mmCIF file of C-alpha atoms and ligand atoms in Angstrom:
data_model
loop_
_atom_site.group_PDB
_atom_site.id
_atom_site.type_symbol
_atom_site.label_atom_id
_atom_site.label_comp_id
_atom_site.label_asym_id
_atom_site.label_seq_id
_atom_site.Cartn_x
_atom_site.Cartn_y
_atom_site.Cartn_z
ATOM 1 C CA MET A 167 115.318 81.012 89.954
ATOM 2 C CA LYS A 168 117.842 81.327 92.724
ATOM 3 C CA LEU A 169 118.008 78.753 95.444
ATOM 4 C CA LEU A 170 118.796 79.301 98.968
ATOM 5 C CA GLU A 171 121.937 77.751 100.244
ATOM 6 C CA TYR A 172 120.242 74.843 101.999
ATOM 7 C CA GLU A 173 118.208 73.970 98.817
ATOM 8 C CA ALA A 174 121.417 74.201 96.639
ATOM 9 C CA LYS A 175 123.355 71.996 99.318
ATOM 10 C CA ALA A 176 120.607 69.405 99.069
ATOM 11 C CA LEU A 177 121.099 69.158 95.468
ATOM 12 C CA LEU A 178 124.966 68.887 95.953
ATOM 13 C CA GLN A 179 124.358 66.054 98.483
ATOM 14 C CA LYS A 180 122.066 64.321 96.304
ATOM 15 C CA ALA A 181 124.910 64.399 93.586
ATOM 16 C CA GLY A 182 127.213 62.685 95.939
ATOM 17 C CA LEU A 183 129.235 65.935 97.268
ATOM 18 C CA ASN A 184 130.254 66.612 100.773
ATOM 19 C CA VAL A 185 128.399 69.096 102.647
ATOM 20 C CA ALA A 186 128.452 69.746 106.529
ATOM 21 C CA ASP A 187 125.987 68.039 108.697
ATOM 22 C CA GLY A 188 123.070 70.724 109.271
ATOM 23 C CA ARG A 189 119.724 71.382 109.954
ATOM 24 C CA ILE A 190 116.961 73.942 108.844
ATOM 25 C CA ILE A 191 114.861 75.952 111.299
ATOM 26 C CA ASN A 192 112.156 78.339 110.410
ATOM 27 C CA VAL A 193 112.380 81.667 111.919
ATOM 28 C CA GLY A 194 110.414 81.624 115.180
ATOM 29 C CA ASP A 195 110.566 78.037 115.652
ATOM 30 C CA GLN A 196 112.002 76.368 118.861
ATOM 31 C CA LEU A 197 115.681 75.704 118.784
ATOM 32 C CA PRO A 198 116.806 72.155 118.294
ATOM 33 C CA SER A 199 119.427 70.775 120.544
ATOM 34 C CA MET A 200 122.704 70.460 118.832
ATOM 35 C CA PRO A 201 124.709 67.320 119.162
ATOM 36 C CA ALA A 202 127.983 69.214 119.244
ATOM 37 C CA PHE A 203 129.544 72.712 119.346
ATOM 38 C CA PRO A 204 130.871 74.740 117.627
ATOM 39 C CA VAL A 205 128.109 75.394 115.012
ATOM 40 C CA VAL A 206 127.498 77.894 112.354
ATOM 41 C CA VAL A 207 124.266 79.774 112.130
ATOM 42 C CA LYS A 208 123.510 81.023 108.492
ATOM 43 C CA SER A 209 120.713 83.293 107.189
ATOM 44 C CA GLN A 210 118.865 81.747 104.360
ATOM 45 C CA VAL A 211 118.411 84.698 102.005
ATOM 46 C CA PRO A 212 119.013 84.579 98.049
ATOM 47 C CA VAL A 213 122.026 86.863 98.070
ATOM 48 C CA GLY A 214 125.707 86.578 98.730
ATOM 49 C CA GLY A 215 127.806 88.651 101.262
ATOM 50 C CA ARG A 216 125.988 87.454 104.220
ATOM 51 C CA GLY A 217 129.090 86.750 106.120
ATOM 52 C CA LYS A 218 130.237 90.492 106.098
ATOM 53 C CA LEU A 219 126.708 91.734 106.954
ATOM 54 C CA GLY A 220 126.423 89.525 110.184
ATOM 55 C CA GLY A 221 124.426 86.685 108.548
ATOM 56 C CA VAL A 222 126.757 84.123 109.322
ATOM 57 C CA THR A 223 127.868 83.433 112.903
ATOM 58 C CA LEU A 224 129.992 80.868 114.600
ATOM 59 C CA VAL A 225 128.733 79.823 118.038
ATOM 60 C CA ASN A 226 130.267 77.728 120.823
ATOM 61 C CA SER A 227 127.367 77.165 123.178
ATOM 62 C CA GLU A 228 123.800 76.766 123.553
ATOM 63 C CA LYS A 229 123.533 80.297 124.976
ATOM 64 C CA GLU A 230 125.490 81.855 121.997
ATOM 65 C CA LEU A 231 123.239 79.710 119.706
ATOM 66 C CA THR A 232 120.129 81.274 121.269
ATOM 67 C CA ALA A 233 121.454 84.938 120.801
ATOM 68 C CA ALA A 234 122.745 84.292 117.227
ATOM 69 C CA VAL A 235 119.471 82.804 116.135
ATOM 70 C CA LYS A 236 117.674 85.830 117.602
ATOM 71 C CA ASN A 237 119.958 88.110 115.855
ATOM 72 C CA ILE A 238 120.107 86.718 112.577
ATOM 73 C CA SER A 239 116.317 86.147 112.500
ATOM 74 C CA ALA A 240 115.862 89.760 112.882
ATOM 75 C CA LEU A 241 118.358 90.924 110.507
ATOM 76 C CA SER A 242 117.356 91.707 106.962
ATOM 77 C CA ILE A 243 120.305 91.382 104.372
ATOM 78 C CA LYS A 244 120.192 93.497 101.105
ATOM 79 C CA GLY A 245 116.359 93.856 101.533
ATOM 80 C CA TYR A 246 115.817 90.302 102.284
ATOM 81 C CA ALA A 247 114.426 89.007 105.764
ATOM 82 C CA PRO A 248 115.165 85.266 106.245
ATOM 83 C CA LYS A 249 112.312 82.902 106.739
ATOM 84 C CA THR A 250 114.652 79.872 107.284
ATOM 85 C CA LEU A 251 118.056 79.543 109.063
ATOM 86 C CA LEU A 252 120.663 76.890 108.389
ATOM 87 C CA ILE A 253 122.607 75.528 111.405
ATOM 88 C CA GLU A 254 125.567 73.601 110.558
ATOM 89 C CA GLN A 255 128.177 71.578 112.231
ATOM 90 C CA ALA A 256 131.234 74.020 112.064
ATOM 91 C CA LEU A 257 134.233 72.880 110.079
ATOM 92 C CA ALA A 258 137.742 73.144 111.059
ATOM 93 C CA ILE A 259 139.007 75.142 108.084
ATOM 94 C CA ASP A 260 142.425 74.806 106.729
ATOM 95 C CA ARG A 261 141.977 76.543 103.428
ATOM 96 C CA GLU A 262 139.148 78.094 101.130
ATOM 97 C CA PHE A 263 139.011 77.858 97.651
ATOM 98 C CA TYR A 264 136.485 79.181 94.888
ATOM 99 C CA LEU A 265 134.875 76.761 92.404
ATOM 100 C CA SER A 266 131.938 77.427 90.016
ATOM 101 C CA LEU A 267 130.350 76.192 86.891
ATOM 102 C CA VAL A 268 128.821 78.639 84.416
ATOM 103 C CA ILE A 269 127.242 78.457 81.066
ATOM 104 C CA ASN A 270 129.501 79.960 78.386
ATOM 105 C CA ARG A 271 126.953 81.075 75.866
ATOM 106 C CA GLY A 272 129.616 82.171 73.339
ATOM 107 C CA ASN A 273 131.179 78.711 73.222
ATOM 108 C CA ALA A 274 127.914 76.715 73.734
ATOM 109 C CA ALA A 275 129.614 75.254 76.694
ATOM 110 C CA ILE A 276 130.041 74.917 80.376
ATOM 111 C CA ASP A 277 133.034 76.440 82.131
ATOM 112 C CA ILE A 278 134.672 75.629 85.483
ATOM 113 C CA VAL A 279 135.999 78.504 87.095
ATOM 114 C CA ALA A 280 138.372 78.347 90.179
ATOM 115 C CA HIS A 281 140.705 80.385 92.407
ATOM 116 C CA PRO A 282 142.983 79.161 94.989
ATOM 117 C CA ASP A 283 141.975 81.852 97.461
ATOM 118 C CA GLY A 284 138.052 81.752 97.909
ATOM 119 C CA GLY A 285 136.070 83.041 100.671
ATOM 120 C CA MET A 286 134.644 86.444 101.413
ATOM 121 C CA GLU A 287 137.369 88.435 99.504
ATOM 122 C CA VAL A 288 136.909 86.533 96.279
ATOM 123 C CA GLU A 289 135.276 89.449 94.349
ATOM 124 C CA SER A 290 138.739 91.471 94.583
ATOM 125 C CA GLN A 291 140.758 88.537 93.202
ATOM 126 C CA LYS A 292 142.304 88.398 89.826
ATOM 127 C CA GLY A 293 143.397 85.555 87.622
ATOM 128 C CA PHE A 294 140.589 83.126 87.695
ATOM 129 C CA PHE A 295 141.244 79.808 86.178
ATOM 130 C CA VAL A 296 138.639 79.021 83.542
ATOM 131 C CA THR A 297 138.318 75.821 81.394
ATOM 132 C CA PRO A 298 135.457 73.949 79.735
ATOM 133 C CA ILE A 299 134.037 70.998 81.378
ATOM 134 C CA THR A 300 132.237 68.443 79.289
ATOM 135 C CA GLY A 301 131.507 65.408 81.355
ATOM 136 C CA SER A 302 134.318 63.360 79.912
ATOM 137 C CA ASN A 303 137.360 65.683 80.715
ATOM 138 C CA ALA A 304 136.936 65.539 84.583
ATOM 139 C CA ASP A 305 140.275 63.686 84.831
ATOM 140 C CA THR A 306 142.199 66.545 83.224
ATOM 141 C CA VAL A 307 140.194 69.135 85.186
ATOM 142 C CA GLY A 308 141.059 67.399 88.390
ATOM 143 C CA GLU A 309 144.682 67.622 87.525
ATOM 144 C CA SER A 310 144.508 71.247 86.710
ATOM 145 C CA LEU A 311 142.647 72.026 89.879
ATOM 146 C CA ALA A 312 144.901 70.099 92.254
ATOM 147 C CA GLU A 313 147.764 72.103 90.606
ATOM 148 C CA LEU A 314 146.116 75.530 91.007
ATOM 149 C CA PHE A 315 144.887 74.615 94.606
ATOM 150 C CA GLY A 316 148.457 73.245 95.611
ATOM 151 C CA LEU A 317 146.628 69.856 96.366
ATOM 152 C CA GLU A 318 148.764 67.619 94.316
ATOM 153 C CA GLY A 319 147.808 64.526 96.171
ATOM 154 C CA LYS A 320 144.058 65.256 95.532
ATOM 155 C CA ALA A 321 143.804 65.231 91.812
ATOM 156 C CA PHE A 322 141.542 62.192 91.863
ATOM 157 C CA LEU A 323 139.280 63.542 94.509
ATOM 158 C CA LEU A 324 138.889 67.021 92.679
ATOM 159 C CA ALA A 325 138.262 65.035 89.339
ATOM 160 C CA GLU A 326 135.413 63.383 91.269
ATOM 161 C CA TRP A 327 134.099 66.721 92.374
ATOM 162 C CA ALA A 328 134.323 68.211 88.775
ATOM 163 C CA GLN A 329 132.461 65.136 87.394
ATOM 164 C CA LYS A 330 129.887 65.376 90.142
ATOM 165 C CA LEU A 331 129.262 69.094 89.772
ATOM 166 C CA TYR A 332 128.998 68.597 86.180
ATOM 167 C CA GLU A 333 126.297 65.970 86.637
ATOM 168 C CA CYS A 334 124.484 68.181 89.160
ATOM 169 C CA PHE A 335 124.683 70.949 86.936
ATOM 170 C CA THR A 336 123.223 69.520 83.882
ATOM 171 C CA LYS A 337 120.795 67.217 85.442
ATOM 172 C CA ASN A 338 119.108 70.216 87.447
ATOM 173 C CA ASP A 339 119.150 72.535 84.349
ATOM 174 C CA THR A 340 121.498 74.935 86.069
ATOM 175 C CA THR A 341 122.711 78.232 84.723
ATOM 176 C CA LEU A 342 125.041 78.977 87.788
ATOM 177 C CA LEU A 343 126.605 76.812 90.386
ATOM 178 C CA GLU A 344 129.078 78.458 92.922
ATOM 179 C CA ILE A 345 130.765 76.900 95.645
ATOM 180 C CA ASN A 346 132.582 79.568 97.867
ATOM 181 C CA PRO A 347 134.187 78.657 99.822
ATOM 182 C CA LEU A 348 135.072 75.077 98.855
ATOM 183 C CA ILE A 349 136.790 74.088 102.336
ATOM 184 C CA LEU A 350 139.576 71.833 102.829
ATOM 185 C CA THR A 351 139.073 70.728 106.222
ATOM 186 C CA LYS A 352 142.030 70.257 108.736
ATOM 187 C CA GLN A 353 141.283 66.481 108.426
ATOM 188 C CA GLY A 354 142.010 66.856 104.725
ATOM 189 C CA GLU A 355 138.391 66.592 103.385
ATOM 190 C CA LEU A 356 136.728 68.760 100.823
ATOM 191 C CA VAL A 357 133.389 70.248 101.932
ATOM 192 C CA ALA A 358 131.102 72.853 100.135
ATOM 193 C CA GLY A 359 130.989 75.487 102.819
ATOM 194 C CA ASP A 360 128.453 77.564 100.815
ATOM 195 C CA CYS A 361 126.580 77.051 97.662
ATOM 196 C CA LYS A 362 124.577 79.210 95.224
ATOM 197 C CA MET A 363 122.505 77.765 92.602
ATOM 198 C CA THR A 364 120.520 79.377 89.746
ATOM 199 C CA LEU A 365 118.014 77.064 87.898
ATOM 200 C CA ASP A 366 116.701 77.799 84.606
ATOM 201 C CA ASP A 367 112.894 78.804 84.916
ATOM 202 C CA ALA A 368 112.265 77.702 81.257
ATOM 203 C CA ALA A 369 113.248 74.080 82.436
ATOM 204 C CA ALA A 370 110.609 73.968 85.248
ATOM 205 C CA PHE A 371 108.298 71.819 83.215
ATOM 206 C CA ARG A 372 110.876 69.144 83.164
ATOM 207 C CA HIS A 373 111.050 69.147 87.090
ATOM 208 C CA PRO A 374 107.767 68.810 88.784
ATOM 209 C CA ASP A 375 109.631 68.275 92.113
ATOM 210 C CA TRP A 376 111.036 71.959 91.937
ATOM 211 C CA GLN A 377 109.287 73.330 95.070
ATOM 212 C CA PHE A 378 111.710 75.966 96.439
ATOM 213 C CA GLU A 379 111.333 78.648 99.229
ATOM 214 C CA THR A 380 111.579 81.691 96.902
ATOM 215 C CA PRO A 381 109.339 81.098 93.796
ATOM 216 C CA PRO A 382 110.511 82.271 90.477
ATOM 217 C CA ALA A 383 109.729 85.933 89.571
ATOM 218 C CA ASP A 384 106.841 85.996 87.305
ATOM 219 C CA ASN A 385 108.800 88.264 84.911
ATOM 220 C CA SER A 386 108.717 87.753 81.279
ATOM 221 C CA TYR A 387 111.948 89.258 79.788
ATOM 222 C CA VAL A 388 113.128 89.111 76.171
ATOM 223 C CA VAL A 389 116.209 90.945 74.825
ATOM 224 C CA LEU A 390 115.298 92.639 71.668
ATOM 225 C CA ASN A 391 118.582 94.115 70.657
ATOM 226 C CA LYS A 392 121.744 93.354 72.828
ATOM 227 C CA ASN A 393 122.951 96.820 71.721
ATOM 228 C CA GLY A 394 119.944 98.558 72.285
ATOM 229 C CA THR A 395 120.214 102.034 74.145
ATOM 230 C CA VAL A 396 116.955 102.213 76.038
ATOM 231 C CA ALA A 397 115.543 99.523 78.236
ATOM 232 C CA THR A 398 112.082 99.232 79.375
ATOM 233 C CA ILE A 399 110.088 97.853 82.455
ATOM 234 C CA ALA A 400 106.484 97.751 82.362
ATOM 235 C CA ASN A 401 103.604 95.872 84.012
ATOM 236 C CA GLY A 402 101.137 93.771 81.871
ATOM 237 C CA ALA A 403 102.178 92.472 78.404
ATOM 238 C CA GLY A 404 100.070 94.953 76.624
ATOM 239 C CA LEU A 405 101.661 97.861 78.234
ATOM 240 C CA ALA A 406 105.234 96.497 78.010
ATOM 241 C CA MET A 407 104.681 96.057 74.128
ATOM 242 C CA ALA A 408 103.348 99.510 73.848
ATOM 243 C CA THR A 409 106.264 100.920 75.792
ATOM 244 C CA VAL A 410 108.664 99.244 73.389
ATOM 245 C CA ASP A 411 106.849 100.513 70.408
ATOM 246 C CA ALA A 412 106.889 104.015 71.841
ATOM 247 C CA VAL A 413 110.621 103.908 72.589
ATOM 248 C CA GLY A 414 111.133 102.766 68.804
ATOM 249 C CA ASN A 415 109.003 105.213 67.551
ATOM 250 C CA ALA A 416 110.844 108.157 69.344
ATOM 251 C CA GLY A 417 114.071 107.099 67.492
ATOM 252 C CA PHE A 418 115.668 104.964 69.979
ATOM 253 C CA THR A 419 116.675 101.385 69.834
ATOM 254 C CA PRO A 420 114.719 99.247 72.453
ATOM 255 C CA ALA A 421 116.959 96.980 74.171
ATOM 256 C CA ASN A 422 114.442 94.516 75.822
ATOM 257 C CA PHE A 423 110.845 93.704 76.582
ATOM 258 C CA LEU A 424 110.143 93.277 80.294
ATOM 259 C CA ASP A 425 106.558 92.637 81.782
ATOM 260 C CA ILE A 426 106.913 92.497 85.535
ATOM 261 C CA GLY A 427 103.430 91.069 85.726
ATOM 262 C CA GLY A 428 101.273 91.895 88.562
ATOM 263 C CA SER A 429 103.913 92.677 91.261
ATOM 264 C CA ALA A 430 106.832 95.040 91.784
ATOM 265 C CA THR A 431 108.448 93.876 94.916
ATOM 266 C CA LEU A 432 112.082 94.546 95.795
ATOM 267 C CA ALA A 433 112.841 91.268 94.424
ATOM 268 C CA THR A 434 111.389 91.646 91.137
ATOM 269 C CA MET A 435 112.538 95.232 90.568
ATOM 270 C CA ARG A 436 116.212 94.137 91.482
ATOM 271 C CA ASP A 437 115.960 91.255 89.152
ATOM 272 C CA SER A 438 114.608 93.462 86.432
ATOM 273 C CA PHE A 439 117.551 95.951 86.909
ATOM 274 C CA GLU A 440 120.113 92.984 87.047
ATOM 275 C CA LYS A 441 118.992 91.675 83.871
ATOM 276 C CA ILE A 442 119.052 95.051 82.164
ATOM 277 C CA SER A 443 122.626 95.682 83.675
ATOM 278 C CA GLN A 444 123.782 92.784 81.319
ATOM 279 C CA LEU A 445 123.100 94.960 78.315
ATOM 280 C CA PRO A 446 126.169 96.930 77.572
ATOM 281 C CA ASN A 447 124.810 99.959 75.839
ATOM 282 C CA VAL A 448 121.754 100.863 77.848
ATOM 283 C CA THR A 449 121.926 104.505 78.924
ATOM 284 C CA ALA A 450 118.325 104.966 79.957
ATOM 285 C CA ILE A 451 115.696 102.790 81.550
ATOM 286 C CA VAL A 452 111.927 103.737 80.935
ATOM 287 C CA ILE A 453 109.637 102.403 83.725
ATOM 288 C CA ASN A 454 106.041 102.495 82.697
ATOM 289 C CA ILE A 455 103.577 101.350 85.390
ATOM 290 C CA PHE A 456 99.817 101.430 85.159
ATOM 291 C CA GLY A 457 98.328 100.745 88.628
ATOM 292 C CA GLY A 458 94.936 98.904 88.378
ATOM 293 C CA ILE A 459 94.492 96.838 91.432
ATOM 294 C CA PHE A 460 98.260 96.951 91.770
ATOM 295 C CA ARG A 461 99.574 100.041 93.761
ATOM 296 C CA CYS A 462 101.988 102.529 92.264
ATOM 297 C CA ASP A 463 103.317 103.477 95.721
ATOM 298 C CA ILE A 464 104.545 99.752 96.204
ATOM 299 C CA ALA A 465 106.352 99.983 92.678
ATOM 300 C CA ALA A 466 107.900 103.204 93.921
ATOM 301 C CA GLU A 467 109.136 101.826 97.099
ATOM 302 C CA ALA A 468 110.616 98.888 95.123
ATOM 303 C CA ILE A 469 112.339 101.261 92.630
ATOM 304 C CA ILE A 470 113.847 103.256 95.579
ATOM 305 C CA ALA A 471 115.209 100.012 97.350
ATOM 306 C CA ALA A 472 116.490 98.601 94.155
ATOM 307 C CA LYS A 473 118.121 101.872 93.151
ATOM 308 C CA GLN A 474 119.802 102.199 96.519
ATOM 309 C CA GLU A 475 121.086 98.771 96.320
ATOM 310 C CA LEU A 476 122.379 99.040 92.561
ATOM 311 C CA PRO A 477 123.924 102.459 92.484
ATOM 312 C CA ASN A 478 125.541 102.288 89.226
ATOM 313 C CA LEU A 479 122.261 101.876 87.260
ATOM 314 C CA PRO A 480 121.512 103.845 83.947
ATOM 315 C CA GLU A 481 119.155 106.914 84.346
ATOM 316 C CA LEU A 482 115.700 106.013 85.077
ATOM 317 C CA TYR A 483 112.774 107.659 83.387
ATOM 318 C CA ILE A 484 109.534 106.876 85.586
ATOM 319 C CA ARG A 485 105.979 107.175 84.509
ATOM 320 C CA LEU A 486 103.462 105.850 87.092
ATOM 321 C CA SER A 487 99.779 106.160 86.549
ATOM 322 C CA GLY A 488 96.492 104.958 88.222
ATOM 323 C CA ASN A 489 96.156 103.458 91.746
ATOM 324 C CA ARG A 490 97.984 105.498 94.293
ATOM 325 C CA ALA A 491 100.015 107.212 91.631
ATOM 326 C CA GLU A 492 100.300 110.546 93.757
ATOM 327 C CA GLN A 493 101.527 108.887 96.580
ATOM 328 C CA ALA A 494 104.171 107.129 94.479
ATOM 329 C CA ILE A 495 105.178 110.316 92.805
ATOM 330 C CA ALA A 496 105.635 112.058 96.091
ATOM 331 C CA LEU A 497 107.634 109.099 97.402
ATOM 332 C CA LEU A 498 109.989 109.228 94.453
ATOM 333 C CA LYS A 499 110.446 112.878 94.687
ATOM 334 C CA THR A 500 111.642 112.627 98.310
ATOM 335 C CA HIS A 501 114.352 110.236 96.924
ATOM 336 C CA GLY A 502 115.563 112.736 94.425
ATOM 337 C CA MET A 503 113.658 111.210 91.416
ATOM 338 C CA GLN A 504 111.288 113.221 89.204
ATOM 339 C CA PRO A 505 108.709 111.031 87.645
ATOM 340 C CA PHE A 506 106.844 112.051 84.438
ATOM 341 C CA ALA A 507 103.152 112.741 83.845
ATOM 342 C CA ASP A 508 102.959 110.618 80.794
ATOM 343 C CA LEU A 509 105.317 108.442 78.395
ATOM 344 C CA LYS A 510 105.614 111.092 75.877
ATOM 345 C CA SER A 511 107.202 113.403 78.329
ATOM 346 C CA CYS A 512 109.325 110.667 79.635
ATOM 347 C CA LEU A 513 110.746 110.015 76.110
ATOM 348 C CA LYS A 514 111.103 113.585 75.265
ATOM 349 C CA ALA A 515 113.482 113.831 78.386
ATOM 350 C CA ILE A 516 115.673 111.207 77.262
ATOM 351 C CA LYS A 517 116.346 113.086 73.924
ATOM 352 C CA SER A 518 117.366 116.225 75.642
HETATM 353 P P1 GDP B 527 128.371 84.330 102.213
HETATM 354 O O1 GDP B 527 129.327 85.569 102.988
HETATM 355 O O2 GDP B 527 127.097 84.744 101.903
HETATM 356 O O3 GDP B 527 129.195 83.939 100.926
HETATM 357 O O4 GDP B 527 128.397 83.161 103.324
HETATM 358 P P2 GDP B 527 129.449 81.869 103.365
HETATM 359 O O5 GDP B 527 128.438 80.754 103.643
HETATM 360 O O6 GDP B 527 130.304 81.747 102.294
HETATM 361 O O7 GDP B 527 130.251 82.227 104.744
HETATM 362 C C1 GDP B 527 131.106 83.237 104.768
HETATM 363 C C2 GDP B 527 132.352 82.885 105.595
HETATM 364 O O8 GDP B 527 132.129 82.227 106.784
HETATM 365 C C3 GDP B 527 133.176 81.639 104.950
HETATM 366 O O9 GDP B 527 133.982 82.209 103.860
HETATM 367 C C4 GDP B 527 133.981 80.988 106.147
HETATM 368 O O10 GDP B 527 135.150 81.710 106.245
HETATM 369 C C5 GDP B 527 132.988 81.269 107.169
HETATM 370 N N1 GDP B 527 132.379 79.889 107.439
HETATM 371 C C6 GDP B 527 131.197 79.469 106.897
HETATM 372 N N2 GDP B 527 131.104 78.225 107.462
HETATM 373 C C7 GDP B 527 132.095 77.953 108.320
HETATM 374 C C8 GDP B 527 132.374 76.909 109.177
HETATM 375 O O11 GDP B 527 131.586 75.965 109.211
HETATM 376 N N3 GDP B 527 133.436 77.044 110.064
HETATM 377 C C9 GDP B 527 134.168 78.247 110.146
HETATM 378 N N4 GDP B 527 135.084 78.236 110.926
HETATM 379 N N5 GDP B 527 133.900 79.288 109.410
HETATM 380 C C10 GDP B 527 132.786 79.070 108.402
HETATM 381 MN MN1 MN B 528 130.014 82.397 100.141
#
C-alpha cells in the first residue's frame, strides 16, 4: 500500500528524522492561519511528479495561499483528486539530493540508493550510488554518502539518517522508502522535502495501527511464472483461475493470477498493469471481466484511463460480459480497442 506524503513523513518524524513544520487540511475546509510565509502547498495524491503538474506551489501571502489551495484542491493529478493538502513551512533550499531504501530481492537485502542531484529531474539521472544497508554499517554508509553529496563535514549526520531510515524501513514493513528531494537548507540542516513509502500489505496483521487515507487495493496477485508470456486480469477468484487455465490450455505460459475483486477503479487497474509490467516476457494481457453487481462500463473506463497513463503496455485482449457490457464495449471501441465476445476468441486472437 502506498502512503501519501504526509503519512510517510509522520513515520519519518516518528523515527527521529527531520521534516518541515506542516499542517494537513481536508479539501473544502477552512484555511488555517499560517504562522509565517513563505509556505508550500502540496497536493496529497499517491503519485510522483506533482511538482511538474502544478501540485506543489510556493506562496508568499495569505492571498496567494487562498488561491493556491483553491487551484490545487480542484486539480486532479494522474487521475487522482486530492482529499487532503499538506501546507508546509517553506525551506530555504541550498541543494537537493536523492535518497531511497529498496528491497533487493536477489540478495535478500535492503539497498540504499543515492544521487547527488535529486529533485524533479532525477528520472533522467544516471550513475546512482547503490550499497546494502544492514543496520550495523550505517557509519560506512554515512561516509560514502557524505563523499557522494560533497558534504564531508556531515558524515556523522548522514550515518544517523542511514541508521534511522533503516529502522523506519524495517519497523514499518516497508518495501520502498524514497526521499526526493532530501534538502540541504541554507542553514545547513538536512530535511526530507518529500517522501514516498510503500508498505507490505501482507504485513498488515502485524500493524493494527495502520490506518491510512488510501486503503490497500483488494487485489490478489500471484506471479505464476516470471517468464510467462500471457498475463491475466479477472474479477473473482474462480473466474481468475479459469482464465489462467484457459490461457494454459491454449498453449501459452500464463504469467500470473490476478483477481481484482469486486472493483475496477482507475487505481486498481493501474495497480494491476504496474504489477504486470514487472514481468519481462509478457506480450499480451487478457482481461476477463464478468459483471454481476459490478458494472462492466466502470471497468472499461478504468482500462481506458490506465492505458492512457501507461502507454507502453503489452497488447490488451479484453472480454467483458454481463452488467452493462454493451455500454462498456461501445466505450472501448471509441478508444480504439476491440473487445471480444468470449474468452475463446480472445485467446485465438493472441495466437494469430
Ligand atoms: P513531487 O514533484 O511530487 O516529487 O513533489 P516534491 O515534494 O518533491 O516537490 C517538487 C519540488 O518542489 C522539489 O524538488 C523542490 O524543488 C520544490 N519544493 C518542495 N518543497 C519545497 C520547499 O519547502 N521550499 C522550496 N523552495 N521548494 C520546495
Ligand atoms: Mn519528490
